CSV table of C-alpha atoms in Angstrom, one decimal:
chain,number,residue,atom,x,y,z
A,132,MET,CA,54.5,-86.9,-29.2
A,133,HIS,CA,57.8,-87.2,-28.0
A,134,GLU,CA,58.1,-89.6,-30.3
A,135,VAL,CA,60.1,-86.8,-32.7
A,136,GLY,CA,62.4,-85.7,-29.8
A,137,ILE,CA,63.6,-88.8,-29.9
A,138,THR,CA,63.7,-89.3,-33.4
A,139,GLN,CA,65.7,-86.3,-33.6
A,140,SER,CA,68.4,-88.7,-31.2
A,141,ILE,CA,68.4,-90.9,-33.5
A,142,VAL,CA,69.4,-88.9,-37.0
A,143,GLU,CA,72.0,-87.4,-34.7
A,144,ILE,CA,73.2,-90.3,-33.1
A,145,ALA,CA,73.3,-92.4,-36.7
A,146,GLU,CA,75.1,-88.4,-38.8
A,147,ARG,CA,77.6,-88.1,-35.9
A,148,SER,CA,78.9,-91.9,-36.5
A,149,ALA,CA,79.1,-92.0,-40.2
A,150,ARG,CA,80.4,-88.2,-40.4
A,151,ASP,CA,83.6,-90.0,-37.9
A,152,GLN,CA,83.4,-93.1,-40.1
A,153,GLY,CA,83.6,-90.3,-43.0
A,154,ALA,CA,81.1,-91.8,-44.5
A,155,GLU,CA,78.1,-89.4,-46.2
A,156,ARG,CA,75.4,-91.1,-46.6
A,157,VAL,CA,73.0,-93.2,-44.2
A,158,LEU,CA,71.5,-97.3,-45.8
A,159,SER,CA,70.1,-97.9,-43.6
A,160,VAL,CA,69.9,-97.9,-39.7
A,161,THR,CA,68.1,-100.3,-36.8
A,162,VAL,CA,66.8,-99.3,-33.9
A,163,GLU,CA,65.7,-101.1,-30.5
A,164,ILE,CA,62.8,-100.1,-28.6
A,165,GLY,CA,60.9,-102.8,-26.0
A,166,ALA,CA,57.4,-102.6,-24.6
A,167,LEU,CA,58.0,-100.6,-21.2
A,168,SER,CA,60.4,-97.0,-23.2
A,169,GLY,CA,57.1,-95.9,-23.4
A,170,VAL,CA,58.4,-95.2,-27.3
A,171,LEU,CA,55.4,-96.1,-30.2
A,172,ALA,CA,57.6,-97.8,-32.2
A,173,ASP,CA,55.1,-96.8,-34.8
A,174,ALA,CA,55.1,-93.4,-33.9
A,175,VAL,CA,59.4,-92.8,-35.0
A,176,GLU,CA,58.4,-95.3,-38.0
A,177,PHE,CA,55.6,-92.2,-39.2
A,178,CYS,CA,58.2,-89.1,-38.4
A,179,PHE,CA,61.4,-91.3,-39.4
A,180,GLU,CA,60.9,-89.6,-43.5
A,181,ALA,CA,60.6,-85.7,-41.8
A,182,CYS,CA,62.8,-86.2,-39.6
A,183,THR,CA,65.6,-87.1,-41.9
A,184,GLY,CA,65.1,-84.5,-44.5
A,185,GLY,CA,67.9,-82.9,-45.8
A,186,THR,CA,70.1,-84.6,-43.5
A,187,PHE,CA,72.3,-87.5,-43.9
A,188,LEU,CA,69.9,-90.0,-43.4
A,189,GLU,CA,67.0,-88.6,-46.3
A,190,GLY,CA,65.8,-92.0,-47.9
A,191,ALA,CA,67.5,-94.2,-45.8
A,192,ALA,CA,65.4,-97.1,-44.2
A,193,LEU,CA,64.9,-97.3,-40.6
A,194,LEU,CA,65.5,-100.6,-39.0
A,195,VAL,CA,62.6,-100.8,-36.2
A,196,HIS,CA,63.1,-104.8,-33.1
A,197,ARG,CA,60.2,-103.9,-31.6
A,198,ILE,CA,62.2,-106.0,-27.8
A,199,PRO,CA,58.8,-107.1,-25.7
A,200,GLY,CA,58.5,-106.9,-21.5
A,201,LYS,CA,59.6,-109.5,-19.2
A,202,GLY,CA,59.9,-109.1,-15.7
A,203,LYS,CA,60.3,-111.0,-12.5
A,204,CYS,CA,58.0,-110.7,-9.8
A,205,GLY,CA,60.0,-109.7,-6.1
A,206,ASP,CA,58.2,-112.0,-3.6
A,207,CYS,CA,57.5,-115.3,-5.3
A,208,GLY,CA,60.3,-115.0,-8.4
A,209,ALA,CA,58.1,-115.9,-11.2
A,210,GLU,CA,58.9,-114.4,-14.6
A,211,MET,CA,56.3,-113.1,-17.0
A,212,GLU,CA,56.3,-111.7,-19.8
A,213,LEU,CA,55.2,-107.5,-19.1
A,214,ASP,CA,52.8,-104.5,-21.0
A,215,PRO,CA,52.8,-101.0,-19.9
A,216,TYR,CA,49.8,-102.1,-17.6
A,217,THR,CA,50.5,-105.4,-16.3
A,218,PHE,CA,50.5,-104.5,-12.3
A,219,ALA,CA,50.3,-108.1,-10.1
A,220,CYS,CA,52.8,-110.8,-10.7
A,221,ALA,CA,50.9,-113.5,-12.4
A,222,THR,CA,51.2,-116.5,-10.3
A,223,CYS,CA,50.7,-114.6,-6.9
A,224,GLY,CA,49.0,-111.2,-7.3
A,225,ALA,CA,51.9,-109.0,-5.4
A,226,PHE,CA,52.5,-105.5,-7.1
A,227,ALA,CA,56.9,-106.1,-7.1
A,228,LEU,CA,57.1,-106.3,-10.4
A,229,GLU,CA,61.0,-106.3,-11.7
A,230,VAL,CA,61.7,-105.3,-15.0
A,231,LEU,CA,64.1,-107.1,-16.5
A,232,GLN,CA,63.9,-106.3,-20.0
A,233,GLY,CA,62.1,-104.3,-22.2
A,234,ASN,CA,62.9,-100.4,-21.1
A,235,GLU,CA,65.6,-100.6,-24.4
A,236,LEU,CA,66.0,-97.4,-26.6
A,237,ARG,CA,68.3,-96.8,-28.9
A,238,VAL,CA,70.3,-97.4,-32.2
A,239,THR,CA,71.8,-100.4,-32.6
A,240,GLU,CA,73.5,-100.7,-36.5
A,241,MET,CA,74.0,-98.8,-39.4
A,242,GLU,CA,74.7,-99.6,-42.5
A,243,VAL,CA,76.8,-96.1,-44.3
A,244,ASP,CA,77.9,-95.6,-48.1
B,164,MET,CA,78.3,-70.9,-27.3
B,165,CYS,CA,77.0,-73.4,-24.8
B,166,THR,CA,80.3,-74.6,-22.7
B,167,ASP,CA,77.7,-77.4,-21.1
B,168,CYS,CA,75.6,-79.0,-24.3
B,169,GLY,CA,77.6,-77.8,-27.2
B,170,CYS,CA,75.4,-75.6,-28.2
B,171,SER,CA,75.0,-72.2,-29.9
B,172,SER,CA,71.7,-70.9,-28.8
B,173,PRO,CA,69.5,-72.0,-26.2
B,174,GLU,CA,66.5,-73.0,-28.0
B,175,HIS,CA,68.7,-73.5,-32.0
B,176,HIS,CA,70.4,-76.8,-32.7
B,177,SER,CA,70.4,-76.4,-36.3
B,178,HIS,CA,72.6,-78.2,-39.3
B,179,ASP,CA,75.9,-76.3,-39.7
B,180,HIS,CA,77.9,-79.5,-41.9
B,181,GLU,CA,76.8,-79.8,-45.6
B,182,HIS,CA,74.6,-82.8,-47.3
B,183,PRO,CA,77.4,-83.6,-50.3
B,184,HIS,CA,74.9,-85.9,-51.5
B,185,GLY,CA,75.7,-87.3,-54.6
B,186,GLU,CA,78.1,-85.2,-55.5
B,187,GLY,CA,81.2,-87.0,-56.6
B,188,HIS,CA,81.8,-89.0,-53.0
B,189,SER,CA,83.6,-92.2,-53.3
B,190,HIS,CA,81.8,-95.2,-54.0
B,191,ASP,CA,82.5,-97.6,-51.5
B,192,HIS,CA,80.7,-100.8,-50.1
B,193,PRO,CA,78.8,-99.9,-48.0
B,194,LYS,CA,80.0,-101.0,-44.5
B,195,THR,CA,78.2,-101.6,-41.2
B,196,LEU,CA,78.6,-100.0,-38.1
B,197,ARG,CA,77.9,-101.0,-33.9
B,198,ILE,CA,76.5,-98.6,-32.7
B,199,GLU,CA,75.2,-99.4,-29.5
B,200,GLU,CA,74.0,-96.0,-28.5
B,201,ASP,CA,71.0,-95.4,-26.0
B,202,LEU,CA,68.7,-92.7,-28.4
B,203,LEU,CA,67.9,-90.8,-24.5
B,204,ALA,CA,71.8,-90.8,-23.9
B,205,LYS,CA,72.3,-86.5,-24.9
B,206,ASN,CA,69.8,-86.4,-22.6
B,207,ASN,CA,70.9,-88.5,-19.7
B,208,ARG,CA,73.8,-86.8,-20.1
B,209,LEU,CA,72.9,-82.8,-19.6
B,210,ALA,CA,70.6,-84.5,-16.5
B,211,ALA,CA,73.5,-85.7,-15.1
B,212,ASP,CA,75.0,-82.3,-15.9
B,213,ASN,CA,72.0,-80.7,-14.3
B,214,ARG,CA,71.9,-83.4,-11.0
B,215,ALA,CA,76.1,-82.1,-10.4
B,216,ARG,CA,75.5,-79.1,-10.8
B,217,PHE,CA,72.6,-79.0,-8.2
B,218,ALA,CA,74.3,-81.1,-5.8
B,219,ALA,CA,77.2,-79.1,-5.8
B,220,ASN,CA,74.8,-76.1,-4.8
B,221,ARG,CA,72.9,-78.4,-2.2
B,222,LEU,CA,69.9,-77.5,-4.0
B,223,LEU,CA,66.2,-80.0,-4.0
B,224,VAL,CA,65.4,-80.7,-7.1
B,225,LEU,CA,61.4,-81.6,-7.7
B,226,ASN,CA,59.7,-81.7,-10.9
B,227,LEU,CA,55.9,-81.1,-11.1
B,228,VAL,CA,54.4,-83.2,-13.3
B,229,SER,CA,50.2,-83.7,-14.2
B,230,SER,CA,47.6,-83.3,-16.6
B,231,PRO,CA,46.9,-80.3,-16.9
B,232,GLY,CA,45.1,-77.7,-15.0
B,233,SER,CA,45.4,-80.5,-11.6
B,234,GLY,CA,45.7,-77.9,-9.8
B,235,LYS,CA,50.0,-77.3,-10.1
B,236,THR,CA,50.6,-73.7,-10.0
B,237,SER,CA,48.3,-72.9,-7.1
B,238,LEU,CA,50.2,-76.2,-5.1
B,239,LEU,CA,52.8,-73.9,-5.8
B,240,GLU,CA,51.4,-70.6,-4.6
B,241,ARG,CA,50.7,-71.9,-1.7
B,242,THR,CA,53.7,-73.5,-0.8
B,243,LEU,CA,55.5,-70.4,-1.8
B,244,SER,CA,53.3,-68.0,0.3
B,245,ASP,CA,53.6,-70.1,3.1
B,246,LEU,CA,57.2,-71.1,3.0
B,247,GLN,CA,59.1,-68.2,2.3
B,248,PRO,CA,61.3,-66.6,3.3
B,249,ALA,CA,62.6,-69.8,6.0
B,250,TRP,CA,63.9,-71.4,2.7
B,251,SER,CA,64.8,-69.4,-0.4
B,252,PHE,CA,63.0,-70.9,-3.7
B,253,ALA,CA,63.5,-70.2,-7.3
B,254,VAL,CA,61.1,-71.9,-9.9
B,255,LEU,CA,61.1,-73.2,-13.5
B,256,GLU,CA,58.3,-72.1,-15.7
B,257,GLY,CA,57.1,-75.2,-18.2
B,258,ASP,CA,54.3,-74.5,-20.2
B,259,GLN,CA,53.5,-74.4,-25.0
B,260,GLN,CA,52.8,-70.6,-23.9
B,261,THR,CA,52.2,-67.4,-22.9
B,262,SER,CA,53.8,-66.2,-18.9
B,263,ASN,CA,50.5,-67.3,-16.9
B,264,ASP,CA,52.7,-69.6,-14.2
B,265,ALA,CA,55.4,-67.4,-14.1
B,266,GLU,CA,53.8,-64.2,-13.6
B,267,ARG,CA,51.4,-66.3,-10.4
B,268,ILE,CA,54.7,-67.6,-9.0
B,269,GLY,CA,56.4,-64.1,-9.1
B,270,ALA,CA,53.4,-62.5,-7.0
B,271,THR,CA,54.7,-64.2,-4.4
B,272,GLY,CA,58.1,-62.7,-4.7
B,273,ALA,CA,60.1,-66.4,-6.2
B,274,PRO,CA,63.1,-65.9,-8.4
B,275,VAL,CA,61.1,-67.8,-11.8
B,276,LYS,CA,62.1,-67.9,-14.8
B,277,GLN,CA,58.8,-69.1,-17.7
B,278,ILE,CA,60.5,-72.2,-20.2
B,279,ASN,CA,57.4,-71.9,-23.5
B,280,THR,CA,58.5,-75.4,-25.2
B,281,GLY,CA,56.3,-74.5,-28.4
B,282,ALA,CA,54.7,-77.5,-30.0
B,283,GLY,CA,56.9,-79.7,-27.3
B,284,CYS,CA,54.7,-81.3,-24.7
B,285,HIS,CA,57.2,-81.9,-22.2
B,286,LEU,CA,60.6,-79.8,-20.3
B,287,ASP,CA,64.2,-81.5,-21.4
B,288,ALA,CA,67.4,-81.6,-19.9
B,289,HIS,CA,68.8,-79.5,-22.3
B,290,MET,CA,65.4,-76.3,-20.9
B,291,VAL,CA,66.3,-76.9,-17.8
B,292,GLY,CA,70.2,-76.7,-18.0
B,293,HIS,CA,69.8,-73.0,-19.5
B,294,GLY,CA,66.4,-72.5,-17.5
B,295,VAL,CA,68.5,-72.6,-14.3
B,296,GLU,CA,71.3,-69.6,-15.9
B,297,PRO,CA,69.2,-66.7,-14.2
B,298,PHE,CA,69.2,-68.8,-10.5
B,299,ASP,CA,71.6,-68.0,-8.1
B,300,LEU,CA,71.8,-71.3,-7.2
B,301,GLU,CA,74.0,-71.2,-4.6
B,302,LYS,CA,71.6,-68.8,-2.9
B,303,THR,CA,68.6,-71.4,-3.3
B,304,ASP,CA,67.4,-74.5,-1.5
B,305,ILE,CA,64.3,-74.9,-3.5
B,306,LEU,CA,63.8,-75.4,-7.2
B,307,LEU,CA,60.3,-75.9,-8.4
B,308,ILE,CA,60.8,-77.2,-12.2
B,309,GLU,CA,56.7,-77.2,-13.4
B,310,ASN,CA,56.8,-80.2,-15.7
B,311,VAL,CA,54.7,-79.5,-18.8
B,312,GLY,CA,50.5,-80.6,-18.6
B,313,ASN,CA,51.5,-83.7,-19.8
B,314,LEU,CA,50.9,-87.4,-18.1
B,315,VAL,CA,52.5,-88.9,-21.3
B,316,CYS,CA,55.4,-88.0,-22.4
B,317,PRO,CA,57.6,-85.6,-19.4
B,318,ALA,CA,57.3,-89.7,-17.9
B,319,SER,CA,60.7,-90.6,-20.6
B,320,PHE,CA,63.1,-87.3,-19.7
B,321,ASP,CA,64.9,-86.4,-16.6
B,322,LEU,CA,66.1,-83.4,-15.5
B,323,GLY,CA,68.2,-83.4,-12.6
B,324,GLU,CA,65.6,-83.5,-9.9
B,325,ASP,CA,66.1,-85.6,-6.7
B,326,HIS,CA,62.0,-86.7,-7.4
B,327,LYS,CA,59.2,-86.3,-9.2
B,328,VAL,CA,55.4,-85.5,-8.0
B,329,ALA,CA,53.0,-86.8,-9.3
B,330,VAL,CA,50.1,-84.2,-9.2
B,331,LEU,CA,46.4,-85.5,-9.5
B,332,SER,CA,43.4,-83.3,-8.4
B,333,VAL,CA,40.3,-85.0,-7.2
B,334,THR,CA,38.2,-83.8,-10.1
B,335,GLU,CA,40.3,-86.5,-12.9
B,336,GLY,CA,39.1,-90.1,-12.3
B,337,GLU,CA,40.5,-92.1,-9.8
B,338,ASP,CA,42.0,-94.8,-11.6
B,339,LYS,CA,44.6,-92.3,-13.7
B,340,PRO,CA,47.0,-94.0,-12.0
B,341,LEU,CA,46.2,-97.7,-13.7
B,342,LYS,CA,46.2,-95.1,-16.9
B,343,TYR,CA,49.0,-93.9,-17.2
B,344,PRO,CA,51.4,-96.0,-15.1
B,345,GLN,CA,55.2,-94.7,-17.1
B,346,MET,CA,54.5,-91.3,-14.9
B,347,PHE,CA,53.7,-93.0,-11.8
B,348,ARG,CA,55.8,-95.6,-12.3
B,349,ALA,CA,58.0,-93.3,-12.4
B,350,ALA,CA,57.4,-90.0,-9.2
B,351,ASN,CA,58.3,-90.4,-5.9
B,352,VAL,CA,55.6,-88.3,-4.7
B,353,LEU,CA,51.7,-88.6,-5.7
B,354,LEU,CA,50.1,-85.3,-4.5
B,355,ILE,CA,46.3,-86.1,-4.2
B,356,ASN,CA,44.9,-82.3,-4.4
B,357,LYS,CA,41.5,-80.6,-4.0
B,358,ILE,CA,40.5,-82.9,-1.3
B,359,ASP,CA,37.9,-79.8,-0.1
B,360,LEU,CA,36.0,-81.1,-3.4
B,361,LEU,CA,35.6,-84.3,-2.7
B,362,PRO,CA,31.7,-83.4,-1.0
B,363,TYR,CA,31.0,-82.3,-4.6
B,364,LEU,CA,32.5,-85.7,-5.9
B,365,ASP,CA,31.9,-89.5,-6.0
B,366,PHE,CA,35.6,-89.5,-6.6
B,367,ASP,CA,36.7,-92.4,-4.1
B,368,LEU,CA,39.7,-91.7,-2.6
B,369,GLU,CA,41.0,-95.1,-1.2
B,370,LYS,CA,40.1,-96.5,-4.3
B,371,CYS,CA,42.4,-93.2,-6.1
B,372,ARG,CA,45.3,-94.5,-3.2
B,373,GLY,CA,45.2,-98.9,-3.5
B,374,PHE,CA,45.2,-97.6,-7.8
B,375,ALA,CA,48.6,-95.8,-7.5
B,376,ARG,CA,50.3,-98.2,-4.5
B,377,ARG,CA,49.4,-101.1,-7.1
B,378,VAL,CA,51.0,-98.8,-10.3
B,379,ASN,CA,53.5,-98.1,-8.2
B,380,PRO,CA,53.8,-99.8,-4.0
B,381,GLU,CA,56.9,-97.4,-2.4
B,382,LEU,CA,54.7,-94.2,-4.0
B,383,ARG,CA,54.5,-91.6,-1.3
B,384,ILE,CA,51.3,-89.9,-1.0
B,385,PHE,CA,50.1,-86.7,0.6
B,386,GLU,CA,46.0,-85.6,0.3
B,387,VAL,CA,45.9,-81.9,0.1
B,388,SER,CA,43.8,-79.4,-0.4
B,389,CYS,CA,45.9,-76.0,-1.9
B,390,LYS,CA,42.9,-73.6,-2.0
B,391,THR,CA,41.9,-74.4,2.6
B,392,GLY,CA,45.3,-75.4,3.5
B,393,GLU,CA,44.4,-78.7,5.0
B,394,GLY,CA,46.6,-81.2,5.0
B,395,MET,CA,49.7,-79.3,3.5
B,396,ALA,CA,51.6,-79.3,7.0
B,397,ALA,CA,52.2,-83.1,6.5
B,398,TRP,CA,53.5,-81.9,2.4
B,399,TYR,CA,56.2,-79.3,3.5
B,400,ALA,CA,57.3,-80.9,6.5
B,401,TRP,CA,58.2,-83.7,3.6
B,402,LEU,CA,59.9,-81.2,1.0
B,403,GLU,CA,61.6,-79.6,4.2
B,404,GLU,CA,63.8,-82.4,5.3
B,405,GLY,CA,64.6,-83.1,2.2
B,406,ALA,CA,66.3,-79.7,2.0
B,407,ARG,CA,67.2,-80.7,5.2
B,408,ARG,CA,68.9,-83.2,3.8
B,409,LYS,CA,70.9,-81.5,1.8
B,410,LYS,CA,72.0,-78.2,3.8
B,411,PRO,CA,71.9,-79.8,7.7
B,412,GLU,CA,73.2,-76.6,9.4
B,413,ARG,CA,69.6,-75.2,8.5
B,414,GLY,CA,68.2,-77.5,10.5
B,415,LYS,CA,68.1,-75.0,13.9
B,416,ARG,CA,66.4,-72.4,11.6
B,417,ASP,CA,63.5,-74.5,10.9
B,418,ALA,CA,62.8,-76.6,13.9
B,419,GLY,CA,59.9,-72.8,14.5
B,420,ARG,CA,59.1,-74.0,11.1
B,421,GLU,CA,57.2,-76.6,10.8
B,422,SER,CA,55.0,-76.5,14.0
B,423,GLN,CA,54.0,-73.2,11.9
B,424,SER,CA,53.1,-74.7,8.9
B,425,ILE,CA,51.2,-77.8,11.0
B,426,SER,CA,49.4,-74.5,12.0
B,427,ILE,CA,48.7,-72.9,8.9
B,428,SER,CA,46.9,-76.3,8.3
B,429,LYS,CA,44.5,-75.6,11.1
B,430,ILE,CA,43.4,-72.1,9.8
């Protein structure tokens, strides 16, 4: 459950950004979670309420954008969808896959009051 | 007060601000802020601080990761017994609870510090930054960090190490790399441990190597038994080569050391 630590980072980043803007309440926070990031979006959503109690984010909405994985074969150059359990290029079978997208793990936007 | 990370004490991050919800703050219209901040940014920043500190002291730093019971601690005990005092080690031991591992490592004479993560499932860069405080890094050649036994979470947290070393024992399934690809992808080195047990198991070594390379074609694989010493020479050679790259002036002194390691494995 490293998602608890990840969710606490969301709270830390959002509180700091809100304070910088002179705001005292966060109404919503938007995060991007890539399919290859090793973090389960569902688990972040699950512990969000517990992690936000008593903070600027209490009662805030969590909006999660799930970013699908995308990769490119180092051998034949084919591009393909990737999940954490894809090991071989769907076209030529090579194992050297370069990740183009899916490692995202960031706060992108928030609404403050 | 910690100057590196700004925390007030190693284990405690409290909210020191007030929460004046609904206490007459102005009711301007809500506004939207663009942030674009990585959720691991703080860990990555602290890991970069650790890495800079390790580089300044020319340390080789390894982060050992595996499931519980793969033999990480036994592997370290044997490595320390065989390579000390030619090389100076320091060891960080990560476990949820107890200082049992630190006691075992301490018995080899190596400086060791136990980090108990409590409910935590992994070590992070902050714990490691404070964990190495008691060590004399200037006089250390190799820092070994034994992570919490867990093949999932430690994959996401950079500690400032040079290499993640995954340990897999032959009493586990040979398809572990396929089941936990994130970790085997994050590692540079794989130690397949307890090979002395192969005659009693159905473990297919060739298959395991194939699965591991499928997940990570660059993975360097050593097959070892820290009980009999089989295969340990190749692991030591890799370790010493890495440490020598950090401290080239050590090359001469350790040339004789390598042959000694090889003879150990033949016992």
